[in-house]
mmCIF file of C-alpha atoms and ligand atoms in Angstrom:
data_model
loop_
_atom_site.group_PDB
_atom_site.id
_atom_site.type_symbol
_atom_site.label_atom_id
_atom_site.label_comp_id
_atom_site.label_asym_id
_atom_site.label_seq_id
_atom_site.Cartn_x
_atom_site.Cartn_y
_atom_site.Cartn_z
ATOM 1 C CA MET X 1 -0.005 0.020 -0.024
ATOM 2 C CA ASN X 2 1.593 3.187 -1.103
ATOM 3 C CA LYS X 3 -1.025 4.663 -3.298
ATOM 4 C CA THR X 4 -2.176 8.265 -3.367
ATOM 5 C CA GLY X 5 -5.913 8.807 -3.293
ATOM 6 C CA TYR X 6 -7.481 11.379 -5.634
ATOM 7 C CA PHE X 7 -10.844 12.618 -4.412
ATOM 8 C CA THR X 8 -13.171 14.820 -6.488
ATOM 9 C CA HIS X 9 -16.787 15.168 -7.569
ATOM 10 C CA PRO X 10 -18.525 16.485 -10.733
ATOM 11 C CA ASP X 11 -20.451 19.087 -8.753
ATOM 12 C CA CYS X 12 -17.214 20.763 -7.730
ATOM 13 C CA ARG X 13 -16.965 21.651 -11.433
ATOM 14 C CA ARG X 14 -20.545 22.930 -11.703
ATOM 15 C CA HIS X 15 -20.051 25.640 -9.058
ATOM 16 C CA GLU X 16 -19.151 28.886 -10.866
ATOM 17 C CA MET X 17 -19.344 32.579 -9.953
ATOM 18 C CA GLY X 18 -19.842 34.373 -13.222
ATOM 19 C CA PRO X 19 -18.004 35.088 -16.450
ATOM 20 C CA GLY X 20 -14.344 36.024 -16.069
ATOM 21 C CA HIS X 21 -14.099 34.940 -12.425
ATOM 22 C CA PRO X 22 -10.597 33.529 -11.829
ATOM 23 C CA GLU X 23 -11.889 30.779 -9.489
ATOM 24 C CA CYS X 24 -13.459 28.972 -12.436
ATOM 25 C CA PRO X 25 -14.439 25.365 -13.299
ATOM 26 C CA GLU X 26 -11.658 25.219 -15.937
ATOM 27 C CA ARG X 27 -9.150 25.018 -13.070
ATOM 28 C CA LEU X 28 -10.247 21.448 -12.412
ATOM 29 C CA ASP X 29 -10.242 20.620 -16.157
ATOM 30 C CA ALA X 30 -6.618 21.866 -16.398
ATOM 31 C CA ILE X 31 -5.574 19.674 -13.486
ATOM 32 C CA GLU X 32 -7.384 16.566 -14.874
ATOM 33 C CA ASP X 33 -5.882 17.061 -18.289
ATOM 34 C CA ARG X 34 -2.390 17.422 -16.970
ATOM 35 C CA LEU X 35 -2.619 14.431 -14.723
ATOM 36 C CA LEU X 36 -3.972 12.382 -17.584
ATOM 37 C CA ALA X 37 -1.436 13.586 -20.185
ATOM 38 C CA SER X 38 1.524 13.094 -17.795
ATOM 39 C CA GLY X 39 0.486 9.586 -16.796
ATOM 40 C CA VAL X 40 0.462 10.627 -13.078
ATOM 41 C CA GLY X 41 -3.284 10.041 -13.044
ATOM 42 C CA ASP X 42 -2.770 6.332 -13.743
ATOM 43 C CA ALA X 43 -0.941 5.888 -10.438
ATOM 44 C CA LEU X 44 -3.734 7.407 -8.351
ATOM 45 C CA ASP X 45 -6.555 5.636 -6.503
ATOM 46 C CA ARG X 46 -9.401 7.785 -7.894
ATOM 47 C CA ARG X 47 -12.563 8.063 -5.766
ATOM 48 C CA GLU X 48 -15.732 10.090 -5.980
ATOM 49 C CA ALA X 49 -16.215 12.308 -2.997
ATOM 50 C CA PRO X 50 -19.370 11.834 -0.867
ATOM 51 C CA GLU X 51 -21.315 14.729 0.598
ATOM 52 C CA ALA X 52 -20.264 15.863 4.078
ATOM 53 C CA SER X 53 -23.009 16.117 6.688
ATOM 54 C CA THR X 54 -23.711 19.594 8.067
ATOM 55 C CA GLU X 55 -23.188 18.071 11.528
ATOM 56 C CA ILE X 56 -19.553 17.428 10.682
ATOM 57 C CA ILE X 57 -19.145 20.794 8.938
ATOM 58 C CA GLU X 58 -20.362 22.365 12.206
ATOM 59 C CA LEU X 59 -17.216 21.108 13.931
ATOM 60 C CA ALA X 60 -15.563 24.090 12.256
ATOM 61 C CA HIS X 61 -18.428 26.441 11.442
ATOM 62 C CA SER X 62 -21.271 27.966 13.385
ATOM 63 C CA LYS X 63 -24.776 26.594 12.809
ATOM 64 C CA MET X 64 -25.638 30.198 11.995
ATOM 65 C CA LEU X 65 -23.276 30.278 9.001
ATOM 66 C CA VAL X 66 -24.279 26.794 7.772
ATOM 67 C CA ASN X 67 -27.959 27.770 7.965
ATOM 68 C CA ALA X 68 -27.347 31.145 6.263
ATOM 69 C CA ILE X 69 -25.500 29.467 3.301
ATOM 70 C CA ARG X 70 -28.182 26.828 2.919
ATOM 71 C CA GLY X 71 -30.844 29.550 3.076
ATOM 72 C CA LEU X 72 -29.066 31.516 0.387
ATOM 73 C CA GLN X 73 -28.957 28.416 -1.819
ATOM 74 C CA MET X 74 -32.735 27.781 -1.277
ATOM 75 C CA GLU X 75 -33.621 31.410 -2.117
ATOM 76 C CA LEU X 76 -31.505 31.172 -5.277
ATOM 77 C CA ALA X 77 -33.208 27.929 -6.283
ATOM 78 C CA GLU X 78 -36.640 29.531 -5.852
ATOM 79 C CA HIS X 79 -35.553 32.631 -7.788
ATOM 80 C CA ILE X 80 -34.262 30.424 -10.675
ATOM 81 C CA ALA X 81 -37.372 28.190 -10.574
ATOM 82 C CA ALA X 82 -39.464 31.336 -11.051
ATOM 83 C CA GLY X 83 -37.463 32.154 -14.227
ATOM 84 C CA GLY X 84 -34.825 34.342 -12.597
ATOM 85 C CA ARG X 85 -31.145 34.431 -13.410
ATOM 86 C CA GLY X 86 -27.924 35.269 -11.684
ATOM 87 C CA TYR X 87 -26.091 34.343 -8.505
ATOM 88 C CA ALA X 88 -26.483 34.687 -4.757
ATOM 89 C CA GLN X 89 -23.707 37.041 -3.719
ATOM 90 C CA ILE X 90 -21.794 36.281 -0.442
ATOM 91 C CA ASP X 91 -19.163 39.025 -0.668
ATOM 92 C CA PRO X 92 -17.887 41.090 -3.613
ATOM 93 C CA ASP X 93 -15.617 38.156 -4.704
ATOM 94 C CA THR X 94 -17.750 35.216 -3.689
ATOM 95 C CA ALA X 95 -21.068 33.941 -5.057
ATOM 96 C CA MET X 96 -23.265 30.845 -5.327
ATOM 97 C CA ASN X 97 -24.886 29.351 -8.346
ATOM 98 C CA PRO X 98 -27.463 26.506 -8.154
ATOM 99 C CA SER X 99 -24.633 23.910 -7.764
ATOM 100 C CA SER X 100 -22.596 25.639 -5.090
ATOM 101 C CA TRP X 101 -24.237 24.052 -2.079
ATOM 102 C CA SER X 102 -23.660 20.555 -3.435
ATOM 103 C CA ALA X 103 -20.141 21.542 -4.532
ATOM 104 C CA VAL X 104 -19.112 22.703 -1.051
ATOM 105 C CA LEU X 105 -20.719 19.651 0.647
ATOM 106 C CA HIS X 106 -18.675 17.402 -1.699
ATOM 107 C CA ALA X 107 -15.522 19.493 -1.267
ATOM 108 C CA CYS X 108 -15.785 18.915 2.502
ATOM 109 C CA GLY X 109 -16.800 15.366 1.903
ATOM 110 C CA ALA X 110 -13.685 14.792 -0.212
ATOM 111 C CA VAL X 111 -11.415 15.821 2.665
ATOM 112 C CA LEU X 112 -13.419 13.681 5.134
ATOM 113 C CA ALA X 113 -13.380 10.605 2.900
ATOM 114 C CA ALA X 114 -9.670 11.157 2.236
ATOM 115 C CA THR X 115 -9.063 11.385 5.996
ATOM 116 C CA ASP X 116 -10.978 8.161 6.558
ATOM 117 C CA ALA X 117 -9.052 6.371 3.775
ATOM 118 C CA VAL X 118 -5.651 7.555 4.942
ATOM 119 C CA ILE X 119 -6.378 6.674 8.595
ATOM 120 C CA ALA X 120 -7.741 3.274 7.586
ATOM 121 C CA GLY X 121 -4.560 2.686 5.611
ATOM 122 C CA GLU X 122 -6.342 2.233 2.336
ATOM 123 C CA VAL X 123 -4.129 4.867 0.773
ATOM 124 C CA GLN X 124 -0.870 6.395 2.027
ATOM 125 C CA ASN X 125 -1.959 9.964 1.357
ATOM 126 C CA ALA X 126 -4.493 11.852 -0.707
ATOM 127 C CA PHE X 127 -5.122 14.881 -2.879
ATOM 128 C CA CYS X 128 -8.567 16.484 -3.076
ATOM 129 C CA ALA X 129 -9.242 18.241 -6.372
ATOM 130 C CA VAL X 130 -12.123 20.353 -5.140
ATOM 131 C CA ARG X 131 -13.803 23.753 -5.507
ATOM 132 C CA PRO X 132 -14.688 26.115 -3.914
ATOM 133 C CA PRO X 133 -11.458 26.568 -1.996
ATOM 134 C CA GLY X 134 -11.798 26.889 1.770
ATOM 135 C CA HIS X 135 -8.998 28.528 3.668
ATOM 136 C CA HIS X 136 -10.552 32.047 3.890
ATOM 137 C CA ALA X 137 -13.798 30.700 5.339
ATOM 138 C CA CYS X 138 -13.970 31.658 8.992
ATOM 139 C CA ARG X 139 -16.136 29.987 11.724
ATOM 140 C CA ASP X 140 -18.962 32.571 11.190
ATOM 141 C CA ARG X 141 -18.227 33.966 7.749
ATOM 142 C CA SER X 142 -17.658 32.846 4.157
ATOM 143 C CA MET X 143 -15.378 35.117 2.090
ATOM 144 C CA GLY X 144 -12.663 35.316 -0.539
ATOM 145 C CA PHE X 145 -13.906 32.596 -3.020
ATOM 146 C CA CYS X 146 -14.393 30.273 -0.029
ATOM 147 C CA ILE X 147 -17.703 29.002 1.458
ATOM 148 C CA PHE X 148 -16.753 26.312 4.064
ATOM 149 C CA ASN X 149 -13.236 25.527 5.200
ATOM 150 C CA GLN X 150 -12.662 21.903 4.166
ATOM 151 C CA VAL X 151 -9.191 21.652 5.701
ATOM 152 C CA ALA X 152 -10.328 22.996 9.071
ATOM 153 C CA VAL X 153 -13.324 20.642 8.923
ATOM 154 C CA GLY X 154 -11.022 17.738 8.126
ATOM 155 C CA ALA X 155 -8.539 18.564 10.886
ATOM 156 C CA LEU X 156 -11.260 18.766 13.496
ATOM 157 C CA TYR X 157 -12.867 15.591 12.173
ATOM 158 C CA ALA X 158 -9.562 13.764 12.524
ATOM 159 C CA LEU X 159 -9.312 14.981 16.156
ATOM 160 C CA GLU X 160 -12.912 14.586 17.192
ATOM 161 C CA ARG X 161 -14.046 11.520 15.316
ATOM 162 C CA HIS X 162 -10.858 9.569 14.789
ATOM 163 C CA GLY X 163 -9.407 10.383 18.151
ATOM 164 C CA LEU X 164 -6.130 11.751 16.930
ATOM 165 C CA LYS X 165 -4.338 13.935 19.447
ATOM 166 C CA ARG X 166 -2.209 16.182 17.254
ATOM 167 C CA VAL X 167 -2.717 17.312 13.624
ATOM 168 C CA ALA X 168 -0.749 19.837 11.624
ATOM 169 C CA VAL X 169 -2.055 22.167 8.950
ATOM 170 C CA VAL X 170 0.357 23.394 6.300
ATOM 171 C CA ASP X 171 -0.780 26.274 4.084
ATOM 172 C CA PHE X 172 1.347 27.425 1.161
ATOM 173 C CA ASP X 173 -1.290 29.446 -0.729
ATOM 174 C CA VAL X 174 -0.111 32.963 -1.607
ATOM 175 C CA HIS X 175 -2.904 34.362 0.568
ATOM 176 C CA HIS X 176 -2.968 34.043 4.364
ATOM 177 C CA GLY X 177 -5.310 31.278 5.523
ATOM 178 C CA ASN X 178 -7.234 33.643 7.782
ATOM 179 C CA GLY X 179 -10.242 31.359 8.005
ATOM 180 C CA THR X 180 -8.246 28.352 9.149
ATOM 181 C CA GLU X 181 -6.461 30.553 11.706
ATOM 182 C CA ASP X 182 -9.800 31.920 12.863
ATOM 183 C CA ILE X 183 -11.128 28.424 13.440
ATOM 184 C CA LEU X 184 -7.966 26.694 14.843
ATOM 185 C CA ALA X 185 -6.056 29.413 16.737
ATOM 186 C CA GLY X 186 -5.593 28.511 20.358
ATOM 187 C CA ASP X 187 -6.465 24.825 19.798
ATOM 188 C CA GLU X 188 -3.350 23.126 21.149
ATOM 189 C CA ARG X 189 -4.192 19.911 19.369
ATOM 190 C CA VAL X 190 -3.356 21.737 16.125
ATOM 191 C CA LEU X 191 -0.153 23.344 14.770
ATOM 192 C CA MET X 192 -0.646 25.483 11.685
ATOM 193 C CA VAL X 193 2.297 26.619 9.578
ATOM 194 C CA GLY X 194 1.769 29.099 6.762
ATOM 195 C CA ILE X 195 3.679 31.236 4.348
ATOM 196 C CA PHE X 196 1.999 33.979 2.391
ATOM 197 C CA GLN X 197 2.503 37.338 0.639
ATOM 198 C CA HIS X 198 2.164 40.310 2.987
ATOM 199 C CA PRO X 199 0.829 42.962 2.881
ATOM 200 C CA PHE X 200 -1.856 41.358 0.681
ATOM 201 C CA TYR X 201 -5.397 40.052 0.703
ATOM 202 C CA PRO X 202 -6.966 39.401 3.256
ATOM 203 C CA GLY X 203 -4.582 41.595 5.247
ATOM 204 C CA THR X 204 -4.262 39.257 8.246
ATOM 205 C CA GLY X 205 -1.508 37.002 9.488
ATOM 206 C CA SER X 206 1.308 39.336 10.446
ATOM 207 C CA ARG X 207 0.316 38.944 14.091
ATOM 208 C CA PRO X 208 -0.682 35.327 14.781
ATOM 209 C CA LEU X 209 -3.855 34.791 16.736
ATOM 210 C CA GLY X 210 -2.452 31.909 18.779
ATOM 211 C CA ASP X 211 0.806 30.242 19.878
ATOM 212 C CA ASN X 212 -0.114 27.289 17.629
ATOM 213 C CA MET X 213 0.168 29.525 14.496
ATOM 214 C CA VAL X 214 3.521 29.757 12.703
ATOM 215 C CA ASN X 215 2.883 32.515 10.202
ATOM 216 C CA ILE X 216 5.560 33.656 7.749
ATOM 217 C CA PRO X 217 4.563 36.827 5.984
ATOM 218 C CA VAL X 218 6.793 37.505 2.982
ATOM 219 C CA PRO X 219 7.022 40.563 0.707
ATOM 220 C CA ALA X 220 6.002 40.508 -2.948
ATOM 221 C CA TYR X 221 8.593 39.170 -5.405
ATOM 222 C CA THR X 222 10.162 36.794 -2.856
ATOM 223 C CA LYS X 223 11.588 33.810 -4.687
ATOM 224 C CA GLY X 224 11.727 30.090 -3.942
ATOM 225 C CA ASP X 225 15.266 29.926 -2.506
ATOM 226 C CA ARG X 226 14.397 32.476 0.198
ATOM 227 C CA ILE X 227 11.082 30.826 0.904
ATOM 228 C CA ARG X 228 12.746 27.375 1.277
ATOM 229 C CA GLN X 229 15.218 28.923 3.735
ATOM 230 C CA MET X 230 12.436 30.409 5.834
ATOM 231 C CA ILE X 231 10.525 27.136 5.807
ATOM 232 C CA GLU X 232 13.627 25.281 7.000
ATOM 233 C CA GLU X 233 14.196 27.770 9.750
ATOM 234 C CA GLN X 234 10.616 28.333 10.935
ATOM 235 C CA TRP X 235 8.262 25.582 9.883
ATOM 236 C CA LEU X 236 10.390 22.426 10.187
ATOM 237 C CA PRO X 237 11.617 22.861 13.751
ATOM 238 C CA ARG X 238 8.062 23.528 14.962
ATOM 239 C CA LEU X 239 6.652 20.559 13.067
ATOM 240 C CA GLU X 240 9.472 18.367 14.434
ATOM 241 C CA ALA X 241 8.710 19.467 17.976
ATOM 242 C CA PHE X 242 4.958 19.050 17.524
ATOM 243 C CA LYS X 243 5.131 15.522 16.121
ATOM 244 C CA PRO X 244 1.822 15.593 14.256
ATOM 245 C CA GLU X 245 -0.084 12.344 13.941
ATOM 246 C CA MET X 246 -1.481 13.528 10.571
ATOM 247 C CA ILE X 247 -0.829 16.490 8.244
ATOM 248 C CA PHE X 248 -3.372 18.420 6.245
ATOM 249 C CA ILE X 249 -2.231 20.701 3.395
ATOM 250 C CA SER X 250 -4.071 23.777 2.188
ATOM 251 C CA ALA X 251 -2.557 23.393 -1.249
ATOM 252 C CA GLY X 252 -2.840 26.731 -3.032
ATOM 253 C CA PHE X 253 -0.648 27.217 -6.113
ATOM 254 C CA ASP X 254 -1.148 30.999 -6.597
ATOM 255 C CA ALA X 255 2.342 31.743 -5.227
ATOM 256 C CA HIS X 256 3.626 30.501 -8.623
ATOM 257 C CA ARG X 257 5.594 33.208 -10.495
ATOM 258 C CA ASP X 258 3.225 32.917 -13.445
ATOM 259 C CA ASP X 259 0.089 33.556 -11.285
ATOM 260 C CA ASP X 260 -1.184 37.074 -11.571
ATOM 261 C CA LEU X 261 -3.312 36.892 -8.474
ATOM 262 C CA GLY X 262 -0.090 36.911 -6.360
ATOM 263 C CA GLN X 263 3.387 38.323 -6.733
ATOM 264 C CA LEU X 264 5.560 35.571 -5.312
ATOM 265 C CA GLY X 265 8.145 33.668 -7.311
ATOM 266 C CA LEU X 266 7.587 29.966 -6.739
ATOM 267 C CA VAL X 267 8.059 27.417 -9.507
ATOM 268 C CA GLU X 268 7.072 23.708 -9.843
ATOM 269 C CA ALA X 269 10.346 22.571 -8.232
ATOM 270 C CA ASP X 270 9.510 24.543 -5.141
ATOM 271 C CA TYR X 271 6.201 22.758 -4.787
ATOM 272 C CA THR X 272 8.069 19.473 -5.145
ATOM 273 C CA TRP X 273 10.542 20.606 -2.464
ATOM 274 C CA MET X 274 7.827 21.673 -0.042
ATOM 275 C CA THR X 275 5.931 18.376 -0.576
ATOM 276 C CA GLU X 276 9.076 16.380 0.035
ATOM 277 C CA ARG X 277 9.745 18.199 3.308
ATOM 278 C CA ILE X 278 6.153 17.629 4.468
ATOM 279 C CA LYS X 279 6.433 13.948 3.511
ATOM 280 C CA GLU X 280 9.617 13.650 5.599
ATOM 281 C CA ILE X 281 7.803 14.961 8.656
ATOM 282 C CA ALA X 282 4.824 12.693 7.933
ATOM 283 C CA ALA X 283 7.066 9.673 7.558
ATOM 284 C CA LYS X 284 8.777 10.360 10.837
ATOM 285 C CA TYR X 285 5.774 11.147 13.014
ATOM 286 C CA SER X 286 2.502 10.633 11.141
ATOM 287 C CA ASN X 287 2.767 7.151 9.638
ATOM 288 C CA GLY X 288 3.007 9.009 6.288
ATOM 289 C CA ARG X 289 -0.556 10.339 6.670
ATOM 290 C CA ILE X 290 -1.177 13.420 4.546
ATOM 291 C CA VAL X 291 -4.404 14.842 3.131
ATOM 292 C CA SER X 292 -3.931 17.760 0.696
ATOM 293 C CA SER X 293 -6.809 19.887 -0.548
ATOM 294 C CA LEU X 294 -6.719 22.310 -3.430
ATOM 295 C CA GLU X 295 -7.029 26.039 -2.489
ATOM 296 C CA GLY X 296 -5.948 28.805 -4.970
ATOM 297 C CA GLY X 297 -4.047 28.783 -8.253
ATOM 298 C CA TYR X 298 -5.450 30.782 -11.149
ATOM 299 C CA ASN X 299 -2.994 30.568 -14.032
ATOM 300 C CA LEU X 300 -4.300 27.413 -15.516
ATOM 301 C CA GLY X 301 -1.004 26.181 -16.994
ATOM 302 C CA ALA X 302 1.008 26.915 -13.854
ATOM 303 C CA LEU X 303 -1.716 25.414 -11.703
ATOM 304 C CA ALA X 304 -1.805 22.183 -13.628
ATOM 305 C CA ARG X 305 1.987 21.848 -13.703
ATOM 306 C CA SER X 306 2.270 22.631 -9.987
ATOM 307 C CA VAL X 307 -0.468 20.162 -9.004
ATOM 308 C CA GLU X 308 1.299 17.545 -11.123
ATOM 309 C CA ALA X 309 4.580 18.255 -9.278
ATOM 310 C CA HIS X 310 2.836 18.103 -5.885
ATOM 311 C CA VAL X 311 0.867 14.887 -6.614
ATOM 312 C CA ARG X 312 3.887 13.245 -8.272
ATOM 313 C CA SER X 313 5.820 13.824 -5.032
ATOM 314 C CA LEU X 314 2.921 12.593 -2.863
ATOM 315 C CA ALA X 315 2.728 9.431 -4.974
ATOM 316 C CA ASP X 316 6.564 8.894 -4.989
ATOM 317 C CA LEU X 317 6.610 8.972 -8.780
HETATM 318 ZN ZN1 ZN N 401 -4.930 32.166 -2.655
#
């Protein structure tokens, strides 16, 4: 058993937020095409994600938020059934179409099913090719292309329902994972390590909200060699000391130098390098258990190549 699971669902592709929106369904097509063309897809244990229950989503989110999002989806469905058009707007950047509720339930369900499969030893690790992304979604608020925070849901599920004692969250998206920090700061069962462009959207992260947050804000135009050095100095010793029983990755690829939504200078080899370091920690302390979930990444070519590099490393190819 050393396979990498690949969890996705067709409804994650059906969620869309309007013409020209960078967080678009074609992101998943680009990833699928690349994995297929490169042959990496052949090595993966491909599974269809189930829906998460709202009960499990409420490990990370308030009932108020879950009910508000479900209510928005129902209003939109009525509006469309009556011949209306358009989207239900959550914030200026974030909207729902008629498939969004199902998409986000399956996005969370992918991470939960991946967690089950990894803990059961059916697969060594897993990548969840899901939309919408999740790491900006706070306990009480959806924002920044994100509705529910699948990585925070997964981490709390591993702790609460699988009885793990320590889980780590690694976030290498170009944007600070403010939602994950909001949900997990101060929870000493969790260590979160992140690196992100700063100052930048959403403006948070320079002052961590808890001792269990290792935030590395970096200025625009920082390149991979410097980022690797900071990861070696700041993430790895904390991860070593924490000895996580499982590692979740908020895998955003918008810190790639070709991605116009951010101004950092990572390339595919940097994603391979980061994944290798995470795998080393996981091999030492976590029985190899890693669940990675797609966050950002908006240049379709760079996204697809970076996901290939990340998954190739996860799968030891
Ligand atoms: Zn991002």
